[in-house]
Every structure is written in structure tokens, then in C-alpha cells.
mmCIF file of C-alpha atoms in Angstrom:
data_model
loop_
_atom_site.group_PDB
_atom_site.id
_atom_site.type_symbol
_atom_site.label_atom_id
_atom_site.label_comp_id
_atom_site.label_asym_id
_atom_site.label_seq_id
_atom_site.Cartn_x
_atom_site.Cartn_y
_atom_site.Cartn_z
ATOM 1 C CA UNK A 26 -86.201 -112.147 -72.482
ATOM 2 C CA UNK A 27 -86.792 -111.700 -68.499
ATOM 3 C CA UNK A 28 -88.963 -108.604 -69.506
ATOM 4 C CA UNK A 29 -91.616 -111.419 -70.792
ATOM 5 C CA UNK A 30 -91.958 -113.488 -67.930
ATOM 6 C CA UNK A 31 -94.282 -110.701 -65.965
ATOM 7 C CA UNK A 32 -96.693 -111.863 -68.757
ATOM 8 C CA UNK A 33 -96.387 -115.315 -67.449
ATOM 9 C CA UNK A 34 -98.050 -114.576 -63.805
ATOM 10 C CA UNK A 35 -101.107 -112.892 -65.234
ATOM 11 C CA UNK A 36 -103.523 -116.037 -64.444
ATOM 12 C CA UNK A 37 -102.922 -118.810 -61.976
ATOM 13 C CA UNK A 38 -101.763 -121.892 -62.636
ATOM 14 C CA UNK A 39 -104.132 -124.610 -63.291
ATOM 15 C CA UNK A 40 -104.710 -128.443 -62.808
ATOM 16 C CA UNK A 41 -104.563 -129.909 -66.478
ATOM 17 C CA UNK A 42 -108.232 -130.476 -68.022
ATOM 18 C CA UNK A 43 -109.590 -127.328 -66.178
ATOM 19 C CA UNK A 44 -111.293 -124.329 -67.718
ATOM 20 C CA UNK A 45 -110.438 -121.062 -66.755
ATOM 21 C CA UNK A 46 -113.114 -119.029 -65.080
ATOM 22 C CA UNK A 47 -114.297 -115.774 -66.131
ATOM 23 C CA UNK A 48 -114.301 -112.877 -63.953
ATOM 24 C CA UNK A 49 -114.338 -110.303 -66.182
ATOM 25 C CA UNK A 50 -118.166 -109.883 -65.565
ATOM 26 C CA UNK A 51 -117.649 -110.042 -61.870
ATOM 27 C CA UNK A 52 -115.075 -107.065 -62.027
ATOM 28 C CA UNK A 53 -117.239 -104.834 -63.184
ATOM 29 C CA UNK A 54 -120.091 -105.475 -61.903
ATOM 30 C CA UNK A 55 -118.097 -104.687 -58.233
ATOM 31 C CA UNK A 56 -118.016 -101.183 -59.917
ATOM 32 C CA UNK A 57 -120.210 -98.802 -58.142
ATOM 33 C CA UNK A 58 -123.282 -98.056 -60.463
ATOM 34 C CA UNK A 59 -123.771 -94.257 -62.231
ATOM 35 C CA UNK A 60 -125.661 -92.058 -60.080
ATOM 36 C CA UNK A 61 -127.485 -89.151 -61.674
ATOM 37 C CA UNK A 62 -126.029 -85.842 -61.593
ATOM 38 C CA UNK A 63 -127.196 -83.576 -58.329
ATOM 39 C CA UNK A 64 -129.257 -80.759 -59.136
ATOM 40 C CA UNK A 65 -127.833 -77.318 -58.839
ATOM 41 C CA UNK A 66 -129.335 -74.925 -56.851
ATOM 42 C CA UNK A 67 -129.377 -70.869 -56.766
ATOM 43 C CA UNK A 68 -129.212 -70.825 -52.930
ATOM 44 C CA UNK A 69 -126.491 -73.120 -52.359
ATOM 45 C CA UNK A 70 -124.524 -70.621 -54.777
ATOM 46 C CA UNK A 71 -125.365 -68.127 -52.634
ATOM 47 C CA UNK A 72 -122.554 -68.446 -49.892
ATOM 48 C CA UNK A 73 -120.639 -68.311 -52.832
ATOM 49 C CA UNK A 74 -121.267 -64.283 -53.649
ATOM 50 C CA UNK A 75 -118.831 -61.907 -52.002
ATOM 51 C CA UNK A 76 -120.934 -59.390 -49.452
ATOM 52 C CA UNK A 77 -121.365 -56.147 -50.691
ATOM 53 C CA UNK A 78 -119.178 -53.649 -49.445
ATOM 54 C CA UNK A 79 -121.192 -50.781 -47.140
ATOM 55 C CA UNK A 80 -121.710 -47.427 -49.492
ATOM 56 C CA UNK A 81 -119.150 -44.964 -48.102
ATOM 57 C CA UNK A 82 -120.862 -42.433 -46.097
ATOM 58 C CA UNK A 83 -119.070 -38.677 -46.063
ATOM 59 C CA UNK A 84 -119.617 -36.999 -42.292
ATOM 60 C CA UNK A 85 -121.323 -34.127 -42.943
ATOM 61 C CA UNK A 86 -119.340 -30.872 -41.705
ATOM 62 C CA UNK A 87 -120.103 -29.227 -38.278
ATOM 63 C CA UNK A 88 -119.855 -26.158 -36.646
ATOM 64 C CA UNK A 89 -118.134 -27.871 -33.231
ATOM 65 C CA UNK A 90 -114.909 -27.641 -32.836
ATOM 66 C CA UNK A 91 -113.195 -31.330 -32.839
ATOM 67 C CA UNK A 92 -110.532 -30.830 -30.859
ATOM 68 C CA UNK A 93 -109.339 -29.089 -27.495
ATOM 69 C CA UNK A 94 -106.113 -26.828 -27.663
ATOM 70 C CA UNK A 95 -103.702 -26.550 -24.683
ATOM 71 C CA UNK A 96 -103.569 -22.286 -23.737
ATOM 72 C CA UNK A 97 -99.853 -22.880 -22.429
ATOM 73 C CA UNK A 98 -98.140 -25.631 -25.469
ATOM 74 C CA UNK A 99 -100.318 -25.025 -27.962
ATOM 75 C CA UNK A 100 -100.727 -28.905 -28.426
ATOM 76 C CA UNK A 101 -104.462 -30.212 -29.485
ATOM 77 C CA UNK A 102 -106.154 -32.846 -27.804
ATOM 78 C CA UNK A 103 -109.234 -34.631 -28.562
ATOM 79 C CA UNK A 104 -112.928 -33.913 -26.638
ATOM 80 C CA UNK A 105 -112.881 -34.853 -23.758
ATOM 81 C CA UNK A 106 -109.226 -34.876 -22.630
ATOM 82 C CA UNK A 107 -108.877 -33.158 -19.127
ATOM 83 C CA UNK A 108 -105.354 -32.319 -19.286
ATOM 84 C CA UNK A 109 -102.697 -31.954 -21.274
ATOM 85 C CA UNK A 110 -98.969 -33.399 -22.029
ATOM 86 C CA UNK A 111 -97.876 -30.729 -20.112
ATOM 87 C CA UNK A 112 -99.847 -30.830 -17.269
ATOM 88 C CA UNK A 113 -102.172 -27.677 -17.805
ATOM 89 C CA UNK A 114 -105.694 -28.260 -17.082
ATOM 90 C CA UNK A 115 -107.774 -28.200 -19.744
ATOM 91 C CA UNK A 116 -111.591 -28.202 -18.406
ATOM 92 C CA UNK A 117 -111.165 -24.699 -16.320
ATOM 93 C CA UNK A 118 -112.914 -21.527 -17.523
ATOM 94 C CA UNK A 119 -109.489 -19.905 -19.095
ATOM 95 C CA UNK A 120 -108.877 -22.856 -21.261
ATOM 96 C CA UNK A 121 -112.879 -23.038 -22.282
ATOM 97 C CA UNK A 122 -112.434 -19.628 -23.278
ATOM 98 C CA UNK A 123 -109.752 -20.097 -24.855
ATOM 99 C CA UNK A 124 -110.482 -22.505 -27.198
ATOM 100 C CA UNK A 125 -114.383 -20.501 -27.419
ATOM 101 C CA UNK A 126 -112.468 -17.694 -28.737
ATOM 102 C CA UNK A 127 -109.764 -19.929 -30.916
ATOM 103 C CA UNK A 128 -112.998 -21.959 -32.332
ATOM 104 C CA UNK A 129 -114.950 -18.275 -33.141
ATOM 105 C CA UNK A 130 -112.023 -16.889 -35.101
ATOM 106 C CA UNK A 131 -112.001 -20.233 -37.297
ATOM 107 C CA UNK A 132 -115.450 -19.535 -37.774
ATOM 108 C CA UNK A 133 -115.283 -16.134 -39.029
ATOM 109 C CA UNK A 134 -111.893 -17.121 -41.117
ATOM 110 C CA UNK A 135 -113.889 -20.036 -42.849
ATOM 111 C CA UNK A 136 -117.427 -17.942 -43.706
ATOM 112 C CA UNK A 137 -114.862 -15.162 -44.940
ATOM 113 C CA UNK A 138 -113.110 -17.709 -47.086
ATOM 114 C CA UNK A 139 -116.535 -19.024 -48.510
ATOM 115 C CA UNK A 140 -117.447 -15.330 -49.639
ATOM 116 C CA UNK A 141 -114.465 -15.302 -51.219
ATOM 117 C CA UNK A 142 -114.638 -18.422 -53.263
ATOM 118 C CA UNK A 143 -118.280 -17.525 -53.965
ATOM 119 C CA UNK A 144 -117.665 -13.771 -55.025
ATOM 120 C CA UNK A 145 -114.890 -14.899 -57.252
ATOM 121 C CA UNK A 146 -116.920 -18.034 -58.759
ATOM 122 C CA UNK A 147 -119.773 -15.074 -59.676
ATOM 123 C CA UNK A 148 -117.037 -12.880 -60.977
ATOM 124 C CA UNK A 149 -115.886 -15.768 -63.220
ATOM 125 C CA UNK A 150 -119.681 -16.147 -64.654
ATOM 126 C CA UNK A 151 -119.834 -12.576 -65.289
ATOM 127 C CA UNK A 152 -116.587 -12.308 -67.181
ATOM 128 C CA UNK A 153 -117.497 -15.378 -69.261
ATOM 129 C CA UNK A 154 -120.986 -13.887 -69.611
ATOM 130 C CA UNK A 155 -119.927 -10.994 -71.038
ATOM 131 C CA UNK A 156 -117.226 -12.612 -73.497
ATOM 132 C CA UNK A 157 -120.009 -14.742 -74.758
ATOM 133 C CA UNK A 158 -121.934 -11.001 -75.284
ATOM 134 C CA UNK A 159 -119.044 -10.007 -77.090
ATOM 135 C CA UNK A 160 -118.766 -13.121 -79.379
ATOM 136 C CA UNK A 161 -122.355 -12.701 -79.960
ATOM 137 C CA UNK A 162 -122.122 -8.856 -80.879
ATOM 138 C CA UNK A 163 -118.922 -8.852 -82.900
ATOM 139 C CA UNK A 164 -120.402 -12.354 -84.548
ATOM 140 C CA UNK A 165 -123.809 -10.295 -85.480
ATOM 141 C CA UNK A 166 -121.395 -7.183 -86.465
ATOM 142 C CA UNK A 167 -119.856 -9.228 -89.077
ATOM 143 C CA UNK A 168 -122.971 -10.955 -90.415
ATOM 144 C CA UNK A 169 -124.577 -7.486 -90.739
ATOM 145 C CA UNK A 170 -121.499 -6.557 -92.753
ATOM 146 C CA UNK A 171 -121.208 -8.953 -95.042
ATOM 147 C CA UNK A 172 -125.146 -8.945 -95.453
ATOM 148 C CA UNK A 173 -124.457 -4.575 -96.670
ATOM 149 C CA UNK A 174 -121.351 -5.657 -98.568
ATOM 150 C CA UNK A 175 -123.253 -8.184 -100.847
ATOM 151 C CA UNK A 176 -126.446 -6.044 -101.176
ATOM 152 C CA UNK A 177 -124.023 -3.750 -102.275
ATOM 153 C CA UNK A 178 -122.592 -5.530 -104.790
ATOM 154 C CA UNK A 179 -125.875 -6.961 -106.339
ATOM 155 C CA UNK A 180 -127.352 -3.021 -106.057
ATOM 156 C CA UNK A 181 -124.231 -2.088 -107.935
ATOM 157 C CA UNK A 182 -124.467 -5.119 -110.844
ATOM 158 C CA UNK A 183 -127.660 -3.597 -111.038
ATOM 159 C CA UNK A 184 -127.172 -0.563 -111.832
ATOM 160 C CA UNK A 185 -124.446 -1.616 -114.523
ATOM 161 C CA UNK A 186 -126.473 -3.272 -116.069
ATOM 162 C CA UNK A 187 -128.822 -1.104 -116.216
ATOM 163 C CA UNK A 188 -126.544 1.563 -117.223
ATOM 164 C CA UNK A 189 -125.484 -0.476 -120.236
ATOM 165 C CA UNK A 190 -128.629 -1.079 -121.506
ATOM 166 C CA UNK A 191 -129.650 2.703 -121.534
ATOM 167 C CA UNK A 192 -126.245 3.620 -123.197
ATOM 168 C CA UNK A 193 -126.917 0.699 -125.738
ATOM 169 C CA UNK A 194 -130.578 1.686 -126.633
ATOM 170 C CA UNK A 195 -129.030 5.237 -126.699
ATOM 171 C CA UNK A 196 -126.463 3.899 -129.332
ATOM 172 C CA UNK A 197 -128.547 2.232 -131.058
ATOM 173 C CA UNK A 198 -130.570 5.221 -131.899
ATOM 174 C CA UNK A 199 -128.245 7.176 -132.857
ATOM 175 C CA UNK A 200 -126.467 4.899 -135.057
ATOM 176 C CA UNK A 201 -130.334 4.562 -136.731
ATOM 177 C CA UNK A 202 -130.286 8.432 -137.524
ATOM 178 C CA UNK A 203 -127.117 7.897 -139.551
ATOM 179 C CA UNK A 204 -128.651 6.048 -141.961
ATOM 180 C CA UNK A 205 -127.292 3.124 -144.028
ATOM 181 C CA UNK A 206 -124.189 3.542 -142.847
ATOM 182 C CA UNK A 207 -125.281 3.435 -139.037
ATOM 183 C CA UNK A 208 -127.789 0.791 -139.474
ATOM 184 C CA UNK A 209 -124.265 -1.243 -140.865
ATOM 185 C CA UNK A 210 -122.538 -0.091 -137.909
ATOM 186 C CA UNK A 211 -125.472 -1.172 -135.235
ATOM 187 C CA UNK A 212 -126.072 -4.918 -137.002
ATOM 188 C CA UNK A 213 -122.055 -5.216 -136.898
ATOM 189 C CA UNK A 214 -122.022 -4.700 -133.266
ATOM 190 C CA UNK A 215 -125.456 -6.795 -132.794
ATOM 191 C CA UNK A 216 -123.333 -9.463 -134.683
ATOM 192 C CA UNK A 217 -120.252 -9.225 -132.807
ATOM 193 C CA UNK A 218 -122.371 -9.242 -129.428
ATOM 194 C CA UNK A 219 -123.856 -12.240 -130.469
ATOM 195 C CA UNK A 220 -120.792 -13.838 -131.527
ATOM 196 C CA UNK A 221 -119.121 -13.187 -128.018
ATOM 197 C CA UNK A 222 -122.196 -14.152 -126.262
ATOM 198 C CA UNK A 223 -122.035 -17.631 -128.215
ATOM 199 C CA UNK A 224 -118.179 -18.081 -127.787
ATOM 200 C CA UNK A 225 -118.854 -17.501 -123.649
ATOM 201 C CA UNK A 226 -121.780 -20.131 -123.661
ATOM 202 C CA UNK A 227 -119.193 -22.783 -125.698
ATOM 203 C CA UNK A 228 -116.731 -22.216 -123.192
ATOM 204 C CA UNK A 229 -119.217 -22.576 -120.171
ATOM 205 C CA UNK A 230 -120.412 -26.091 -121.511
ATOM 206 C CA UNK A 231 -116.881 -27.139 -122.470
ATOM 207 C CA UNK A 232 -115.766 -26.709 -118.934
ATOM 208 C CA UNK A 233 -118.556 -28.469 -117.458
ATOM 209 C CA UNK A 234 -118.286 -31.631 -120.034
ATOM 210 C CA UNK A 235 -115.070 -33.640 -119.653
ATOM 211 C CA UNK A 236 -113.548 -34.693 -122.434
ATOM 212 C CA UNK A 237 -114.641 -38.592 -121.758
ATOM 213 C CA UNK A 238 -117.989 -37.151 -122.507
ATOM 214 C CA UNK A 239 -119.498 -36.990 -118.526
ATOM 215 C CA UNK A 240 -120.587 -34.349 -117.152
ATOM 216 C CA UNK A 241 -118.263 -32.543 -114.369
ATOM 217 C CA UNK A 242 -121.601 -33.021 -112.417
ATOM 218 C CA UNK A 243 -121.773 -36.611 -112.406
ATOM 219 C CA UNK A 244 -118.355 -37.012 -110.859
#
């Protein structure tokens, strides 16, 4: 049981008869009182906000030549260099007009190039220009064609019917100057006409009723 004798030096040893003092109120109150909370401030967040990175800036493109190219090696150096790696002056009147005449065929090669690129960019528009003319036509050609091909069908219903109604009120009349016997003839085709026309109009409402009793319509 030596693990239970730490228990035994938790308070002092006293004189018999005396009370033991309290100091639980004295421990805390040596604790340090609550402060209240600081306030928080935008600008001393501030510091806290990574810079903003400069906008890149593009040099714009000029017409000076950057550089300064050796007559002898061939080797470019920059602006301002007065003589080469190997040893040829570069600041006399040769190597000025040298590089004059190097810089002035650059020139020339570069506003050659851009006529290029921009006669080929127009060429492009055209073409697709006149692709989109050609969509356009053969789209109209084929509207206008089907536009004939069903005013040619309706003219041509038309004219059947029509057609059949002349022969029919031609048939009719004669079958009248028969007599009895034509006038039989004429109500048996009336009847049969009817009969079909009846039979067709079942069919048509059949085949838009289901047979739950809904209309094809409603589903």
C-alpha cells in the first residue's frame, strides 16, 4: 500500500486541538482576474494581406534593331557593345552599315510576312463567305422545292377530286335515264358509298380510342 502514502503529505501536520485553515479562497483569488476580449481591428489585419502582384506589362514591338551583329563572326551583341569576341570593332562605319543593311532586310522580310498572314486571313473569310452563300442558296433551293412538290400534290388531289365528282354526277345521270333499273343501280352505289364511308370513320375513331376507353390524345 506505499502507493497511498502520497495521500498522506497533502496537508501539514498539525498540533492536536488546531483547525485547519482554509486557503482554498486565497488560491484563487491569486488568479489573475478575466480581462475583456481586445477589439479587432480592420487595419491591424491589414499587414496581414499579401501585396498585389504588379499587372504584367507586354513591351510593345519596335522598329530598332536590339542587337549589334559582328560583320566578321557573325556573333550578336547587345547596344552598345564596342567590340566583339573576336576583336572586330563594332562602332566603325562598315559594321554600322552592316547591321543598317542586316536590320532593313528584317524589315522588309517581316512587313512581307504580315501581307502574307493578312492576305491569307482575307482569303479564309472569303472562302467561308462564300460556303455560307452556298449553304444559304442550296438551303433556299430545297425549300423552294419542296414548297412546288407539295403545291403539286394538293393541285393534283384537287383535281381528283374534282374529276371524281364530275364522273359521278355524270354517272349518276345516266344511270337516271335508265329508268327503274338505273335508279336501283345509282341508290346501290349511294348505299355502298355510304357504307364504306361509315366503315372508314369507325376505323378512324377506333384507332384513336384505346381500348381502356382514353383517348390516344390524352396519353
Amino acid at each position: 500500500m506505499k502507493f497511498l502514502t502520497r495521500f498522506q503529505r497533502l496537508e501539514r501536520s498539525r498540533r492536536a486541538g488546531e483547525e485547519a485553515r482554509r486557503t482554498t479562497g486565497e488560491r484563487f483569488r491569486a488568479i489573475e482576474p478575466a480581462s475583456p476580449i481586445p477589439e479587432v481591428r480592420a487595419g491591424d489585419l491589414a499587414r496581414f494581406v499579401p501585396a498585389a502582384d504588379a499587372p504584367l506589362e507586354l513591351q510593345s514591338p519596335s522598329d530598332a534593331q536590339p542587337f549589334v551583329r559582328c560583320p566578321a563572326c557573325g556573333v550578336d551583341s547587345l547596344l552598345g557593345t564596342r567590340r566583339c569576341t573576336c576583336g572586330t570593332a563594332l562602332d566603325t562605319l562598315e559594321a554600322v552599315a552592316f547591321n543598317t543593311a542586316l536590320w532593313d532586310r528584317h524589315l522588309e522580310e517581316r512587313a512581307r510576312h504580315d501581307a502574307e498572314q493578312q492576305r491569307a486571313r482575307a482569303e479564309d473569310l472569303d472562302e467561308a463567305r462564300r460556303l455560307q452563300q452556298e449553304r444559304r442558296a442550296l438551303g433556299e433551293s430545297i425549300a423552294r422545292e419542296i414548297a412546288e412538290r407539295e403545291s403539286l400534290g394538293a393541285g393534283r388531289r384537287l383535281s381528283w377530286g374534282l374529276t371524281s365528282v364530275v364522273l359521278a354526277v355524270c354517272g349518276a345521270l345516266l344511270l337516271l335515264r335508265l329508268g327503274p333499273v338505273g335508279r336501283g343501280v345509282l341508290a346501290f352505289l349511294l348505299g355502298a358509298a355510304c357504307v364504306r364511308w361509315v366503315v372508314g370513320w369507325v376505323r378512324r375513331r377506333s384507332g384513336e380510342i384505346d381500348p381502356g376507353g382514353g383517348s390516344s390524345v390524352d396519353r
